[in-house]
XYZ file of C-alpha atoms in Angstrom:
296
model
C -9.138 2.695 -45.827
C -6.018 0.866 -47.603
C -3.392 2.133 -44.707
C -3.433 2.657 -41.112
C -1.187 4.082 -38.115
C -2.325 2.936 -34.791
C -0.390 4.658 -32.157
C -0.752 2.428 -29.449
C -2.030 -1.084 -30.104
C -0.201 -3.599 -27.827
C -2.726 -3.785 -25.541
C -6.802 -4.326 -24.867
C -8.970 -2.818 -26.898
C -5.951 -1.409 -29.500
C -4.846 -4.801 -30.409
C -8.052 -6.082 -30.753
C -8.499 -3.120 -33.312
C -5.367 -3.865 -35.006
C -6.512 -7.431 -35.261
C -9.786 -6.116 -37.355
C -7.764 -4.404 -39.199
C -5.345 -6.913 -40.492
C -8.572 -9.122 -41.102
C -9.896 -6.578 -43.240
C -6.698 -6.114 -45.435
C -5.414 -3.001 -44.456
C -1.513 -2.138 -43.879
C -1.070 -1.765 -40.563
C 1.621 0.244 -38.907
C 1.724 0.889 -35.017
C 4.058 3.358 -33.062
C 5.131 2.618 -29.306
C 7.918 2.872 -27.290
C 8.519 -0.716 -28.362
C 8.610 -2.330 -25.300
C 5.825 -4.166 -25.110
C 5.877 -7.395 -27.375
C 2.569 -7.789 -29.898
C 1.484 -10.629 -31.449
C 1.027 -9.594 -34.791
C 5.020 -11.000 -36.376
C 5.198 -9.826 -40.041
C 1.925 -8.763 -40.627
C 2.403 -5.162 -39.637
C 4.490 -2.650 -39.522
C 6.463 -0.895 -36.159
C 7.598 2.771 -35.716
C 9.660 3.290 -32.534
C 8.622 6.512 -30.866
C 7.907 8.465 -27.388
C 4.726 10.738 -27.793
C 6.531 12.944 -24.731
C 9.200 13.493 -27.746
C 8.594 15.367 -30.485
C 11.853 14.769 -32.148
C 11.670 11.341 -31.664
C 7.950 11.171 -33.529
C 8.847 13.508 -36.191
C 12.421 11.045 -36.962
C 9.668 7.619 -36.821
C 7.046 9.389 -39.197
C 8.996 11.210 -41.449
C 8.114 10.536 -44.950
C 5.489 8.206 -44.141
C 1.695 8.739 -44.451
C -1.458 6.876 -43.656
C -5.307 7.114 -44.472
C -6.670 6.803 -40.901
C -4.412 7.488 -37.880
C -6.051 6.280 -34.442
C -4.181 7.704 -31.950
C -5.052 5.756 -28.632
C -1.563 7.568 -26.592
C -2.557 11.090 -26.453
C -2.457 12.178 -23.027
C -1.780 16.004 -23.501
C -2.651 19.154 -25.264
C 0.959 18.936 -26.172
C 1.044 15.661 -27.636
C -2.422 16.527 -29.431
C -0.142 19.551 -30.796
C 3.043 17.763 -31.787
C 0.476 15.407 -34.036
C -1.073 18.439 -35.540
C 1.592 19.759 -36.814
C 3.608 16.232 -37.744
C 0.496 14.734 -39.511
C -0.346 17.309 -41.709
C -0.407 16.257 -44.529
C -0.110 12.612 -43.821
C -3.552 11.408 -43.578
C -7.048 11.461 -44.548
C -8.557 11.175 -40.806
C -7.506 11.022 -37.404
C -9.307 8.925 -34.846
C -8.871 10.039 -31.061
C -9.186 7.750 -28.301
C -11.309 10.358 -25.389
C -12.672 9.494 -22.410
C -16.462 10.018 -20.854
C -13.988 12.293 -18.143
C -14.368 15.574 -20.608
C -17.807 15.719 -18.989
C -18.411 17.388 -15.331
C -20.321 14.128 -14.535
C -23.891 12.819 -14.304
C -25.658 10.374 -16.399
C -26.606 10.160 -20.370
C -24.031 13.109 -21.350
C -24.357 14.125 -24.504
C -21.970 15.397 -27.193
C -22.418 18.912 -26.566
C -22.191 18.712 -22.855
C -18.924 19.305 -23.505
C -17.706 21.507 -26.425
C -13.896 21.230 -27.906
C -14.559 23.873 -30.779
C -14.783 26.931 -28.082
C -12.689 25.122 -24.800
C -9.828 27.366 -23.954
C -7.223 24.464 -23.844
C -4.080 24.369 -21.597
C -1.136 23.704 -23.163
C 1.203 21.465 -20.409
C 2.759 18.068 -20.904
C 1.371 14.726 -19.643
C 2.990 15.088 -16.079
C 1.360 18.425 -15.492
C -2.012 16.584 -15.217
C -2.001 14.156 -12.104
C -5.106 12.197 -10.927
C -8.590 11.799 -12.088
C -9.054 15.694 -11.898
C -5.818 16.064 -14.340
C -6.691 13.186 -16.823
C -9.803 15.151 -17.304
C -8.413 18.563 -18.330
C -5.559 16.747 -20.334
C -8.427 14.836 -22.049
C -10.656 17.974 -22.392
C -7.668 20.118 -23.944
C -5.915 17.448 -26.294
C -9.858 17.090 -28.003
C -9.627 21.183 -28.036
C -6.632 21.195 -29.569
C -7.114 18.513 -32.114
C -10.815 20.055 -33.186
C -9.428 23.935 -33.148
C -5.940 23.880 -34.764
C -5.741 20.134 -36.716
C -5.656 20.666 -40.637
C -7.220 17.358 -41.042
C -10.774 15.770 -40.273
C -10.800 14.694 -36.611
C -12.981 12.244 -34.429
C -12.770 11.891 -30.741
C -14.483 8.921 -29.405
C -15.960 9.585 -26.028
C -15.366 5.940 -24.175
C -17.122 5.114 -20.731
C -15.346 2.521 -18.691
C -14.056 -0.415 -20.969
C -14.207 -3.784 -19.835
C -13.569 -7.400 -21.166
C -11.360 -10.504 -20.560
C -8.608 -8.821 -21.580
C -8.805 -5.853 -19.335
C -4.957 -5.803 -17.791
C -6.521 -2.830 -15.235
C -8.520 -5.817 -13.473
C -10.749 -3.142 -12.113
C -13.677 -5.387 -12.604
C -11.755 -8.564 -11.626
C -11.146 -6.525 -8.162
C -14.949 -6.294 -7.749
C -15.706 -10.066 -8.177
C -12.986 -11.068 -6.333
C -13.925 -9.543 -3.546
C -17.037 -10.566 -3.561
C -16.317 -14.074 -3.932
C -13.668 -13.830 -0.938
C -16.060 -12.033 1.440
C -13.776 -9.251 0.924
C -15.364 -5.903 2.521
C -15.207 -3.050 -0.752
C -14.689 0.599 -0.153
C -17.076 2.769 -2.148
C -18.377 5.905 -0.476
C -20.879 6.638 -3.052
C -22.687 3.462 -4.165
C -25.808 4.689 -5.921
C -23.738 7.015 -8.303
C -23.690 5.325 -11.496
C -21.316 4.613 -14.667
C -21.407 3.477 -18.109
C -19.605 0.221 -19.481
C -18.511 -0.732 -23.380
C -16.673 -4.137 -23.955
C -13.296 -3.747 -25.547
C -15.152 -5.990 -28.326
C -17.364 -3.168 -29.149
C -14.600 -0.645 -28.288
C -12.412 -1.886 -31.394
C -15.626 -2.832 -33.547
C -16.453 1.213 -33.383
C -13.146 2.328 -34.009
C -12.747 0.199 -36.772
C -15.902 1.067 -38.351
C -15.310 4.693 -37.859
C -12.187 4.337 -39.869
C -14.361 3.522 -42.946
C -17.096 6.404 -42.287
C -16.856 10.113 -42.809
C -18.400 11.106 -39.690
C -16.294 13.946 -37.547
C -16.522 15.311 -34.177
C -17.202 14.141 -31.344
C -19.200 10.900 -30.464
C -19.993 8.824 -27.788
C -19.501 4.796 -27.440
C -21.179 2.120 -24.821
C -24.450 0.384 -23.940
C -27.300 1.804 -23.447
C -28.297 2.835 -20.173
C -25.789 2.541 -16.735
C -25.572 0.821 -13.351
C -24.932 2.163 -10.010
C -22.195 0.410 -7.868
C -24.418 -0.957 -5.325
C -26.407 -2.891 -8.514
C -22.710 -3.793 -10.061
C -22.136 -5.444 -6.542
C -25.123 -7.113 -6.302
C -25.103 -8.302 -9.312
C -21.943 -10.238 -8.703
C -23.335 -11.655 -5.307
C -26.434 -13.360 -6.901
C -24.339 -14.624 -9.751
C -21.596 -16.031 -7.441
C -23.601 -16.726 -4.367
C -21.938 -14.331 -1.916
C -23.403 -11.321 -0.147
C -21.437 -8.161 -1.635
C -19.620 -6.632 1.710
C -20.004 -2.231 0.804
C -18.251 -0.323 3.269
C -17.902 3.455 3.147
C -13.782 3.675 3.968
C -11.386 0.503 3.437
C -7.605 -0.050 3.411
C -6.039 1.229 0.355
C -6.153 -2.069 -1.230
C -9.671 -2.686 -0.795
C -10.684 0.413 -2.022
C -12.678 0.028 -5.475
C -11.057 1.204 -8.196
C -14.756 2.656 -9.220
C -15.412 4.662 -6.508
C -16.218 8.206 -8.125
C -17.798 10.470 -5.890
C -20.214 11.348 -9.142
C -21.933 9.592 -11.668
C -20.636 8.913 -15.006
C -22.238 7.449 -17.994
C -23.274 8.596 -21.800
C -26.034 8.894 -24.251
C -25.131 7.044 -27.049
C -27.875 7.888 -29.363
C -26.129 9.570 -31.163
C -23.385 6.769 -32.491
C -26.719 4.622 -33.267
C -27.926 7.283 -35.834
C -25.111 6.800 -37.470
C -25.247 3.232 -38.415
C -23.726 1.494 -35.166
C -25.229 -1.078 -33.366
C -23.664 -1.776 -29.935
C -23.581 -5.325 -28.148
C -25.912 -6.329 -25.338
C -24.618 -5.609 -21.593
C -26.458 -7.800 -19.521
C -25.151 -10.947 -21.605
C -21.558 -9.324 -21.829
C -21.032 -8.499 -17.813
C -22.743 -11.581 -16.545
C -20.308 -14.248 -18.803
C -17.254 -12.000 -17.518
C -18.558 -12.281 -14.391
C -18.595 -16.038 -14.442
C -15.053 -15.900 -15.974
C -13.739 -13.734 -13.101
C -15.418 -15.789 -10.641
C -13.852 -18.822 -11.474
C -10.313 -17.762 -10.876
C -11.187 -16.606 -8.106
C -11.866 -19.906 -6.017
């Protein structure tokens, strides 16, 4: 991999991915709307584009090519269709950041539990897919478009919930702060289970895939899962406070992880092709302690 285009790359694990690529001597270009600053200075090239505007995409990428394209900003099947057309002949490998939300729910979901190769996809734009159900359909259809239409090799990385000290969503921080401050946390189904991956491992896995020949859907994440109740009890044990779980709460106290079903992944395939994820317990406990200090 000598050159890579990262669609996104200015936040969270996308920024970590860019750094890993630079450290490996890869010539990196990022493609964004140009509204979020990045720390990379003159070490990277930049394209200003709008994923929802195919003309802006075409203007930005015309006459250019990359060994690998990392797509972290595709949120609709229309954007995937545009990518199939715009990057035809322009890349050797396309790595799409997908999600565990493509599965209906349940623990230890395997790649074959959702097949994008036969899925009858929709073809709307991202604003036509509101809420969790809309997000699920948009990502399913985007995967289906890429695997059924793309003229280049495709990998779809299905991530669980991503956490880390650079998580701008602050969803885990919310739970730690609420336990530290003894505030109620609204979770109607506290025994449903969720899977995680760190932003460090997410970026490492994406970088590694750029050096491999694997194609197809692949799950990423730590082995196993944890329930909302177990997560909050763990936070409580570390900070020395009892979590206050309630069935209903005001919006500002409603858990952003409060899914009514379990969502976690089987990552045996990733491990079988040679990738080793980090250790969940150590990372989670360290992150909880960091957030707890900030919440005091």
